[in-house]
Amino acid sequence: MNWRFEYHETLGSTSDLCKIRAEAGEPEYLAIQAFSQTSGRGTRGRTWADPGGNLAISLLFRPAEPMPFIEALPFLTAVALYETAAHFCPAAVGPTPFMVKWPNDLLLDGRKMAGVLIETGGPQGRPWVVVGIGANLTQAPEIPGRRLAALSEKTAAPSAKAFGEILVAQIERWTNILAVQGFAPVRAAWLARAHPVGSRLAVQGCETYITGSFSGLDAQGRLLLTLPNGETIPVVTGDILLD
């Protein structure tokens, strides 16, 4: 892959600009990074607050087979985030403070440090996928009701540019593994870095709240939740709350 990095001091949203470029026919492997983002977006319509000095980057892909790639993308991106954070925090190797949470959040000491938003579009036969990634490097924003963390709590924070370059290299590595070996090694790497099987958790939807224990991932990456009655169900969407 021959990545083209484009840097901006300030943008409203790296993903919005990346999508505009995608619709205009931009080739894949474009990485747009902003050192300050004023209108960042998270999942389910949430805003992603950026106080400055943190990572805000979006990547453009044009996969030949969209669905297998899109299904695996949250998990390989989460693993790449984990590995990048650990790269800049070698003292954390061992009993690491990092953990991934389904499907693609990175936690530091149980608090969210990084997140991913994946968006798709484009005409049939030439689809695009934009992966927006935000990570708190220097400071975590203060948002009522949210428990957030920053990498600077554990180590001297790297520059957003340096973190972004390593992250893209890790994403490329895992994308190549996916292309050659399929989803199985991505799934195994994600499970090795996630909350352990048996962990108590809850899945909160718009109008639902289901508790149970984590029983792994199925072959499509759906979270498997074992209910108190012993039944195991696949979870496709929802906020995961860890006990």
XYZ file of N, CA and C in Angstrom:
729
model
N 0.852 -1.187 0.000
C 0.000 0.000 0.000
C 0.890 1.241 0.000
N 0.487 2.235 -0.748
C 1.263 3.460 -0.858
C 0.424 4.596 -0.289
N 0.521 4.810 1.020
C -0.332 5.789 1.688
C 0.098 7.211 1.381
N -0.887 8.060 1.164
C -0.666 9.491 0.938
C -1.190 10.239 2.168
N -0.304 10.836 2.924
C -0.697 11.568 4.134
C -0.944 13.032 3.804
N -2.055 13.526 4.297
C -2.422 14.930 4.100
C -2.690 15.521 5.484
N -1.988 16.604 5.819
C -2.073 17.176 7.154
C -2.735 18.552 7.114
N -3.580 18.814 8.117
C -4.261 20.098 8.254
C -4.122 20.570 9.691
N -3.875 21.842 9.882
C -3.825 22.378 11.234
C -5.194 22.259 11.912
N -6.259 22.639 11.182
C -7.615 22.587 11.734
C -8.593 22.144 10.662
N -9.486 21.246 11.043
C -10.583 20.819 10.179
C -11.830 20.674 11.033
N -12.989 20.778 10.375
C -14.211 20.431 11.076
C -14.226 18.951 11.372
N -14.050 18.130 10.338
C -14.071 16.674 10.479
C -13.180 16.062 9.408
N -12.202 15.268 9.830
C -11.352 14.583 8.859
C -12.170 13.606 8.011
N -13.156 12.961 8.624
C -13.969 12.004 7.866
C -14.843 12.697 6.827
N -15.382 13.873 7.167
C -16.194 14.588 6.192
C -15.374 14.951 4.964
N -14.151 15.431 5.175
C -13.291 15.763 4.031
C -12.903 14.506 3.272
N -12.629 13.430 3.984
C -12.256 12.172 3.335
C -13.405 11.649 2.472
N -14.634 11.788 2.946
C -15.795 11.343 2.174
C -15.997 12.205 0.930
N -15.764 13.508 1.047
C -15.848 14.387 -0.121
C -14.835 13.954 -1.178
N -13.633 13.651 -0.735
C -12.601 13.189 -1.660
C -12.999 11.845 -2.288
N -13.569 10.979 -1.470
C -13.988 9.671 -1.982
C -15.055 9.819 -3.056
N -16.044 10.661 -2.806
C -17.117 10.879 -3.778
C -16.588 11.506 -5.062
N -15.496 12.250 -4.955
C -14.899 12.888 -6.129
C -13.979 11.939 -6.897
N -13.837 10.695 -6.407
C -13.055 9.700 -7.125
C -11.640 9.509 -6.640
N -11.307 10.043 -5.479
C -9.955 9.897 -4.935
C -9.591 8.416 -4.789
N -8.391 8.026 -5.224
C -7.965 6.636 -5.029
C -7.829 6.302 -3.546
N -7.844 5.011 -3.249
C -7.729 4.587 -1.855
C -6.333 4.846 -1.304
N -6.194 4.582 -0.024
C -4.967 4.770 0.740
C -4.629 6.249 0.933
N -5.661 7.054 1.112
C -5.503 8.445 1.513
C -5.711 8.535 3.018
N -4.799 9.215 3.711
C -4.924 9.451 5.156
C -4.975 10.957 5.384
N -6.094 11.432 5.916
C -6.264 12.851 6.216
C -6.213 13.035 7.724
N -5.285 13.869 8.176
C -5.110 14.084 9.613
C -5.219 15.564 9.933
N -5.907 15.878 11.027
C -6.019 17.258 11.516
C -5.425 17.331 12.914
N -4.664 18.373 13.179
C -4.077 18.542 14.499
C -5.047 19.216 15.463
N -6.145 19.741 14.919
C -7.261 20.220 15.723
C -8.531 19.982 14.929
N -9.526 19.370 15.551
C -10.773 19.022 14.876
C -11.933 19.652 15.641
N -12.770 20.408 14.947
C -13.814 21.181 15.632
C -15.185 20.526 15.598
N -15.401 19.572 14.687
C -16.731 18.940 14.576
C -16.594 17.433 14.425
N -15.759 16.835 15.268
C -15.568 15.396 15.190
C -16.842 14.644 15.563
N -16.992 13.453 14.976
C -18.186 12.650 15.211
C -17.810 11.272 15.734
N -18.647 10.780 16.643
C -18.494 9.429 17.133
C -19.647 8.564 16.656
N -19.772 7.392 17.230
C -20.854 6.494 16.854
C -22.186 6.981 17.400
N -23.256 6.552 16.746
C -24.632 6.834 17.162
C -24.907 8.332 17.335
N -24.303 9.132 16.456
C -24.583 10.555 16.456
C -23.893 11.363 17.529
N -23.016 10.735 18.317
C -22.305 11.465 19.357
C -21.233 12.363 18.735
N -20.859 13.414 19.467
C -19.727 14.226 19.059
C -18.457 13.636 19.651
N -17.332 13.869 18.956
C -16.031 13.481 19.497
C -15.290 14.769 19.800
N -15.171 15.091 21.074
C -14.552 16.347 21.490
C -13.035 16.265 21.332
N -12.448 17.319 20.788
C -11.017 17.359 20.538
C -10.442 18.643 21.137
N -9.813 18.555 22.320
C -9.250 19.753 22.940
C -7.929 20.193 22.317
N -7.429 19.453 21.314
C -6.168 19.778 20.665
C -5.040 18.891 21.154
N -4.113 18.571 20.252
C -2.977 17.735 20.609
C -3.256 16.255 20.559
N -4.481 15.872 20.203
C -4.851 14.464 20.132
C -4.878 13.979 18.681
N -5.164 12.704 18.507
C -5.208 12.132 17.166
C -6.585 12.296 16.548
N -6.619 12.824 15.333
C -7.842 12.864 14.523
C -7.416 12.537 13.097
N -7.740 11.327 12.650
C -7.280 10.867 11.346
C -8.363 10.031 10.688
N -8.467 10.124 9.369
C -9.426 9.317 8.611
C -8.723 8.687 7.419
N -9.061 7.438 7.151
C -8.414 6.658 6.106
C -9.440 6.236 5.063
N -9.034 6.271 3.803
C -9.912 5.910 2.692
C -9.485 4.574 2.100
N -10.439 3.646 2.024
C -10.243 2.354 1.369
C -11.272 2.190 0.255
N -10.914 1.388 -0.746
C -11.856 0.982 -1.793
C -11.716 -0.535 -1.976
N -12.291 -1.334 -1.070
C -12.092 -2.784 -1.112
C -12.784 -3.433 -2.301
N -12.111 -4.423 -2.870
C -12.694 -5.152 -3.995
C -13.881 -6.000 -3.541
N -13.805 -6.538 -2.307
C -14.908 -7.315 -1.728
C -15.327 -6.617 -0.447
N -16.294 -5.703 -0.535
C -16.598 -4.817 0.592
C -17.004 -5.516 1.882
N -17.947 -6.477 1.811
C -18.517 -6.982 3.052
C -17.527 -7.713 3.952
N -16.726 -8.665 3.445
C -15.764 -9.294 4.374
C -14.804 -8.276 4.974
N -14.414 -7.297 4.186
C -13.486 -6.271 4.668
C -14.148 -5.404 5.730
N -15.375 -4.955 5.460
C -16.076 -4.076 6.399
C -16.370 -4.806 7.708
N -16.729 -6.080 7.639
C -17.005 -6.841 8.857
C -15.766 -6.969 9.733
N -14.600 -7.106 9.108
C -13.360 -7.289 9.870
C -12.748 -5.971 10.311
N -13.079 -4.882 9.635
C -12.395 -3.609 9.843
C -12.455 -3.082 11.279
N -13.605 -3.140 11.974
C -13.606 -2.646 13.364
C -12.595 -3.371 14.242
N -12.444 -4.665 14.022
C -11.599 -5.476 14.886
C -10.122 -5.277 14.571
N -9.765 -5.232 13.289
C -8.353 -5.016 12.966
C -7.916 -3.601 13.326
N -8.843 -2.624 13.247
C -8.503 -1.262 13.647
C -8.290 -1.176 15.158
N -9.133 -1.863 15.922
C -8.975 -1.882 17.377
C -7.648 -2.514 17.774
N -7.285 -3.617 17.124
C -6.008 -4.274 17.421
C -4.848 -3.346 17.064
N -4.949 -2.664 15.934
C -3.895 -1.730 15.529
C -3.769 -0.577 16.521
N -4.891 -0.077 17.031
C -4.859 0.974 18.051
C -4.161 0.482 19.317
N -4.516 -0.706 19.754
C -3.908 -1.296 20.937
C -2.393 -1.376 20.759
N -1.954 -1.920 19.626
C -0.529 -2.120 19.393
C 0.208 -0.791 19.285
N -0.430 0.212 18.697
C 0.209 1.523 18.579
C 0.361 2.173 19.947
N -0.687 2.120 20.760
C -0.600 2.677 22.107
C 0.483 1.970 22.916
N 0.554 0.645 22.806
C 1.569 -0.113 23.532
C 2.974 0.217 23.028
N 3.102 0.504 21.735
C 4.398 0.884 21.166
C 4.947 2.137 21.846
N 4.080 3.079 22.135
C 4.512 4.331 22.758
C 4.509 4.256 24.289
N 4.109 3.119 24.818
C 4.040 2.961 26.273
C 4.619 1.597 26.649
N 5.908 1.361 26.355
C 6.473 0.019 26.561
C 6.430 -0.443 28.003
N 6.390 0.487 28.957
C 6.314 0.083 30.360
C 5.020 -0.658 30.665
N 4.036 -0.506 29.759
C 2.746 -1.154 29.983
C 2.741 -2.604 29.535
N 3.795 -3.049 28.848
C 3.841 -4.439 28.401
C 3.931 -5.330 29.633
N 3.167 -6.385 29.646
C 3.010 -7.230 30.839
C 1.579 -7.085 31.277
N 1.347 -6.705 32.533
C -0.035 -6.432 32.954
C -0.479 -5.089 32.361
N -0.854 -5.134 31.106
C -1.111 -3.903 30.363
C -2.367 -3.178 30.850
N -2.338 -1.839 30.835
C -3.547 -1.088 31.187
C -4.507 -0.949 30.008
N -4.083 -1.417 28.823
C -4.920 -1.265 27.626
C -5.819 -2.483 27.438
N -6.986 -2.244 26.866
C -7.917 -3.316 26.557
C -8.846 -2.840 25.451
N -9.221 -3.736 24.546
C -10.202 -3.374 23.529
C -11.585 -3.819 23.991
N -12.573 -3.031 23.617
C -13.964 -3.321 23.965
C -14.770 -3.378 22.690
N -15.655 -4.336 22.593
C -16.423 -4.590 21.375
C -17.166 -3.344 20.899
N -17.101 -3.062 19.556
C -16.213 -3.765 18.632
C -14.853 -3.107 18.444
N -14.748 -1.776 18.695
C -13.491 -1.115 18.310
C -13.067 0.038 19.221
N -13.465 0.015 20.486
C -12.975 1.013 21.435
C -11.659 0.536 22.048
N -10.778 1.480 22.349
C -9.577 1.179 23.114
C -9.724 1.817 24.485
N -9.583 0.995 25.523
C -9.699 1.466 26.901
C -8.315 1.552 27.550
N -8.164 2.517 28.422
C -6.983 2.660 29.262
C -7.460 2.681 30.706
N -7.048 1.680 31.478
C -7.517 1.531 32.865
C -9.043 1.573 32.933
N -9.683 0.937 31.964
C -11.135 0.821 31.963
C -11.880 2.029 31.436
N -11.158 3.068 31.006
C -11.792 4.280 30.480
C -11.450 4.447 29.007
N -12.369 4.982 28.243
C -12.179 5.068 26.803
C -11.072 6.056 26.453
N -10.108 5.564 25.661
C -9.014 6.405 25.192
C -9.123 6.693 23.702
N -9.708 5.765 22.953
C -9.779 5.929 21.497
C -11.030 5.245 20.973
N -11.510 5.758 19.839
C -12.692 5.185 19.215
C -12.605 5.284 17.701
N -13.507 4.571 17.051
C -13.479 4.430 15.597
C -14.889 4.617 15.050
N -14.996 5.323 13.932
C -16.261 5.461 13.222
C -16.029 5.055 11.774
N -16.772 4.040 11.321
C -16.629 3.527 9.958
C -17.857 3.913 9.150
N -17.627 4.536 7.992
C -18.703 4.979 7.112
C -18.448 4.463 5.700
N -19.528 4.166 4.991
C -19.409 3.606 3.647
C -20.291 4.371 2.674
N -19.992 4.234 1.408
C -20.794 4.879 0.370
C -20.225 4.554 -0.996
N -20.665 5.327 -1.982
C -20.169 5.137 -3.335
C -21.076 4.279 -4.181
N -20.912 4.330 -5.495
C -21.752 3.558 -6.402
C -21.410 2.078 -6.373
N -22.348 1.263 -6.805
C -22.104 -0.177 -6.880
C -20.943 -0.437 -7.833
N -20.032 -1.263 -7.399
C -18.866 -1.550 -8.212
C -17.669 -0.681 -7.891
N -17.896 0.432 -7.216
C -16.784 1.287 -6.788
C -17.080 1.894 -5.414
N -17.314 1.051 -4.426
C -17.641 1.566 -3.099
C -16.407 2.140 -2.409
N -16.661 2.990 -1.416
C -15.569 3.478 -0.585
C -15.885 3.213 0.881
N -14.847 3.136 1.678
C -14.949 2.972 3.123
C -14.040 4.006 3.764
N -14.586 4.806 4.672
C -13.804 5.792 5.405
C -13.766 5.389 6.877
N -12.570 5.277 7.412
C -12.359 4.910 8.814
C -11.872 6.149 9.554
N -12.699 6.690 10.420
C -12.309 7.829 11.236
C -11.859 7.358 12.612
N -10.699 7.827 13.060
C -10.116 7.364 14.322
C -9.742 8.573 15.171
N -10.204 8.555 16.403
C -9.822 9.585 17.362
C -9.190 8.935 18.575
N -8.084 9.507 19.058
C -7.411 8.970 20.242
C -6.939 10.121 21.113
N -7.203 10.011 22.409
C -6.752 11.016 23.363
C -5.288 10.754 23.706
N -4.419 11.629 23.233
C -2.990 11.469 23.474
C -2.509 12.374 24.602
N -2.774 13.676 24.480
C -2.269 14.624 25.481
C -3.260 14.873 26.602
N -4.556 14.860 26.278
C -5.560 15.121 27.307
C -6.904 14.537 26.885
N -7.682 14.173 27.886
C -9.032 13.656 27.647
C -10.030 14.783 27.880
N -10.983 14.962 26.984
C -11.996 15.993 27.213
C -12.876 15.635 28.399
N -13.427 16.639 29.020
C -14.352 16.421 30.130
C -15.772 16.461 29.590
N -16.433 15.309 29.607
C -17.793 15.174 29.092
C -18.644 14.546 30.184
N -19.689 15.209 30.643
C -20.526 14.655 31.711
C -21.030 13.248 31.367
N -20.906 12.353 32.307
C -21.389 10.994 32.115
C -20.437 10.080 31.368
N -19.274 10.583 30.944
C -18.320 9.751 30.213
C -17.033 9.618 31.014
N -16.480 8.415 31.039
C -15.200 8.163 31.698
C -14.134 8.012 30.622
N -13.281 9.026 30.488
C -12.322 9.087 29.400
C -10.900 9.128 29.952
N -9.948 8.702 29.118
C -8.546 8.653 29.526
C -7.676 9.178 28.393
N -6.427 9.504 28.720
C -5.447 9.964 27.737
C -4.143 9.206 27.934
N -3.421 8.983 26.848
C -2.160 8.244 26.899
C -1.140 8.943 27.797
N -1.229 10.260 27.901
C -0.283 11.029 28.714
C -0.338 10.660 30.196
N -1.384 9.950 30.612
C -1.452 9.496 32.003
C -0.403 8.432 32.306
N 0.090 7.759 31.255
C 1.022 6.653 31.440
C 2.421 6.941 30.926
N 2.552 7.875 29.979
C 3.839 8.122 29.350
C 3.817 9.508 28.723
N 4.991 9.986 28.335
C 5.045 11.253 27.600
C 4.322 11.062 26.272
N 3.324 11.864 26.021
C 2.488 11.664 24.834
C 3.295 11.915 23.562
N 3.210 11.018 22.581
C 3.863 11.267 21.300
C 3.108 12.353 20.538
N 3.726 12.873 19.495
C 3.000 13.801 18.639
C 1.899 13.046 17.913
N 0.839 13.755 17.574
C -0.254 13.130 16.822
C 0.243 12.598 15.487
N 1.190 13.285 14.870
C 1.743 12.853 13.589
C 2.465 11.519 13.730
N 3.307 11.400 14.766
C 4.035 10.153 14.980
C 3.090 8.999 15.297
N 2.096 9.256 16.145
C 1.127 8.216 16.492
C 0.364 7.780 15.236
N -0.038 8.744 14.417
C -0.784 8.417 13.208
C 0.012 7.576 12.237
N 1.292 7.864 12.088
C 2.120 7.100 11.153
C 2.260 5.647 11.593
N 2.503 5.434 12.888
C 2.615 4.064 13.389
C 1.269 3.351 13.279
N 0.194 4.043 13.588
C -1.135 3.439 13.515
C -1.453 2.986 12.095
N -1.196 3.816 11.116
C -1.480 3.440 9.728
C -0.627 2.234 9.320
N 0.615 2.184 9.771
C 1.458 1.030 9.466
C 0.888 -0.244 10.080
N 0.365 -0.147 11.305
C -0.242 -1.321 11.941
C -1.533 -1.725 11.234
N -2.340 -0.757 10.840
C -3.564 -1.078 10.102
C -3.220 -1.753 8.784
N -2.190 -1.259 8.106
C -1.765 -1.890 6.857
C -1.325 -3.334 7.093
N -0.569 -3.548 8.169
C -0.104 -4.911 8.470
C -1.285 -5.849 8.675
N -2.280 -5.410 9.450
C -3.414 -6.271 9.718
C -4.335 -6.406 8.497
N -4.383 -5.401 7.669
C -5.148 -5.510 6.426
C -4.520 -6.563 5.516
N -3.205 -6.599 5.470
C -2.528 -7.620 4.665
C -2.756 -9.020 5.232
N -2.730 -9.139 6.563
C -3.017 -10.440 7.179
C -4.428 -10.888 6.834
N -5.382 -9.971 6.911
C -6.765 -10.285 6.560
C -6.868 -10.768 5.120
N -6.179 -10.091 4.200
C -6.265 -10.445 2.782
C -5.714 -11.837 2.503
N -4.697 -12.229 3.256
C -4.038 -13.518 2.996
C -4.657 -14.650 3.810
N -4.970 -14.385 5.087
C -5.385 -15.457 5.992
C -6.846 -15.402 6.409
N -7.559 -14.341 6.031
C -8.952 -14.237 6.418
C -9.119 -13.644 7.807
N -10.345 -13.747 8.331
C -10.703 -13.073 9.575
C -10.174 -13.785 10.822
N -9.886 -15.074 10.735
C -9.545 -15.865 11.933
C -8.395 -15.264 12.743
N -7.245 -14.896 12.147
C -6.169 -14.331 12.974
C -6.509 -12.955 13.546
N -7.313 -12.177 12.825
C -7.764 -10.889 13.352
C -8.645 -11.115 14.577
N -9.563 -12.041 14.446
C -10.462 -12.383 15.556
C -9.667 -12.853 16.767
N -8.666 -13.719 16.543
C -7.856 -14.234 17.655
C -7.072 -13.110 18.325
N -6.514 -12.199 17.534
C -5.752 -11.081 18.102
C -6.660 -10.162 18.903
N -7.873 -9.930 18.403
C -8.811 -9.076 19.133
C -9.193 -9.716 20.461
N -9.507 -11.012 20.450
C -9.910 -11.697 21.681
C -8.785 -11.686 22.710
N -7.536 -11.773 22.266
C -6.404 -11.776 23.189
C -6.216 -10.432 23.876
N -6.805 -9.379 23.315
C -6.626 -8.029 23.849
C -7.911 -7.465 24.456
N -8.946 -8.275 24.500
C -10.266 -7.814 24.944
C -10.562 -8.249 26.371
N -11.711 -7.797 26.880
C -12.208 -8.261 28.171
C -12.323 -9.777 28.141
N -11.917 -10.465 29.191
C -11.858 -11.926 29.151
C -13.236 -12.557 28.959
N -13.234 -13.738 28.353
C -14.466 -14.529 28.263
C -14.964 -14.783 29.682
N -16.248 -14.610 29.878
C -16.852 -14.738 31.203
C -17.084 -13.409 31.890
N -16.515 -12.322 31.335
C -16.718 -11.003 31.938
C -18.191 -10.634 31.933
N -18.635 -10.058 33.027
C -20.004 -9.578 33.108
C -20.127 -8.280 32.330
N -21.174 -8.173 31.527
C -21.388 -6.942 30.779
C -22.863 -6.768 30.487
N -23.181 -5.589 30.012
C -24.549 -5.276 29.604
C -24.506 -4.671 28.214
N -25.551 -4.914 27.465
C -25.704 -4.334 26.131
C -26.892 -3.388 26.187
N -26.617 -2.123 25.952
C -27.664 -1.111 26.013
C -28.004 -0.638 24.607
N -29.272 -0.798 24.226
C -29.768 -0.283 22.962
C -30.636 0.935 23.194
N -31.315 1.364 22.144
C -32.181 2.544 22.277
C -33.283 2.316 23.307
N -33.851 1.111 23.317
C -34.960 0.817 24.226
C -34.757 -0.490 24.977
N -33.525 -1.009 24.965
C -33.265 -2.296 25.612
C -32.036 -2.216 26.507
N -31.981 -3.105 27.475
C -30.836 -3.226 28.376
C -30.744 -4.701 28.762
N -29.720 -5.395 28.233
C -29.600 -6.833 28.427
C -28.294 -7.121 29.146
N -28.348 -7.894 30.221
C -27.151 -8.260 30.966
C -26.799 -9.714 30.704
N -25.534 -10.026 30.898
C -25.076 -11.391 30.710
C -23.577 -11.467 30.858
N -22.986 -12.500 30.275
C -21.537 -12.662 30.332
C -20.989 -12.820 28.920
N -19.788 -12.306 28.711
C -19.134 -12.329 27.402
C -18.693 -13.752 27.084
N -19.092 -14.235 25.904
C -18.749 -15.601 25.500
C -17.954 -15.645 24.203
N -17.308 -14.526 23.843
C -16.458 -14.514 22.658
C -17.116 -13.855 21.466
N -16.557 -14.127 20.291
C -17.062 -13.616 19.018
C -17.395 -14.785 18.115
N -18.421 -14.618 17.296
C -18.673 -15.643 16.290
C -17.825 -15.354 15.052
N -17.993 -16.148 14.012
C -17.142 -16.035 12.820
C -17.348 -14.734 12.074
N -18.456 -14.046 12.317
C -18.723 -12.756 11.667
C -18.338 -11.569 12.552
N -17.845 -11.835 13.739
C -17.453 -10.765 14.648
C -18.562 -10.302 15.562
N -19.703 -10.983 15.564
C -20.779 -10.597 16.474
C -20.408 -11.013 17.900
N -20.720 -10.143 18.852
C -20.459 -10.458 20.250
C -21.436 -11.536 20.712
N -20.913 -12.524 21.415
C -21.750 -13.590 21.955
C -21.995 -13.311 23.438
N -23.255 -13.182 23.788
C -23.664 -12.848 25.150
C -24.459 -14.008 25.730
N -23.968 -14.561 26.836
C -24.692 -15.630 27.515
C -25.582 -15.017 28.582
N -26.875 -15.261 28.457
C -27.860 -14.679 29.367
C -27.915 -15.462 30.676
N -28.516 -14.887 31.707
C -28.617 -15.600 32.992
C -29.300 -16.960 32.890
N -30.187 -17.146 31.899
C -30.862 -18.441 31.748
C -30.030 -19.467 30.987
N -28.804 -19.085 30.597
C -27.924 -20.014 29.906
C -27.952 -19.904 28.396
N -28.915 -19.174 27.850
C -28.994 -19.006 26.400
C -27.905 -18.034 25.934
N -27.276 -18.341 24.810
C -26.265 -17.463 24.221
C -26.823 -16.839 22.949
N -26.751 -15.518 22.874
C -27.301 -14.796 21.732
C -26.207 -13.952 21.085
N -26.296 -13.740 19.746
C -25.351 -12.848 19.093
C -25.832 -11.402 19.197
N -24.893 -10.501 19.406
C -25.218 -9.063 19.491
C -24.632 -8.382 18.263
N -25.483 -7.652 17.553
C -25.052 -6.967 16.324
C -24.725 -5.514 16.582
N -25.472 -4.877 17.479
C -25.256 -3.463 17.758
C -25.640 -3.154 19.198
N -25.150 -2.037 19.710
C -25.465 -1.615 21.073
C -24.210 -1.134 21.792
N -24.436 -0.390 22.872
C -23.331 0.062 23.729
C -23.006 -1.042 24.732
N -21.715 -1.371 24.832
C -21.293 -2.419 25.743
C -20.808 -1.768 27.033
N -21.403 -2.176 28.154
C -21.058 -1.647 29.469
C -20.452 -2.754 30.283
N -19.209 -2.551 30.728
C -18.512 -3.573 31.499
C -18.745 -3.369 32.980
N -18.933 -4.470 33.709
C -19.067 -4.395 35.165
C -17.719 -4.089 35.796
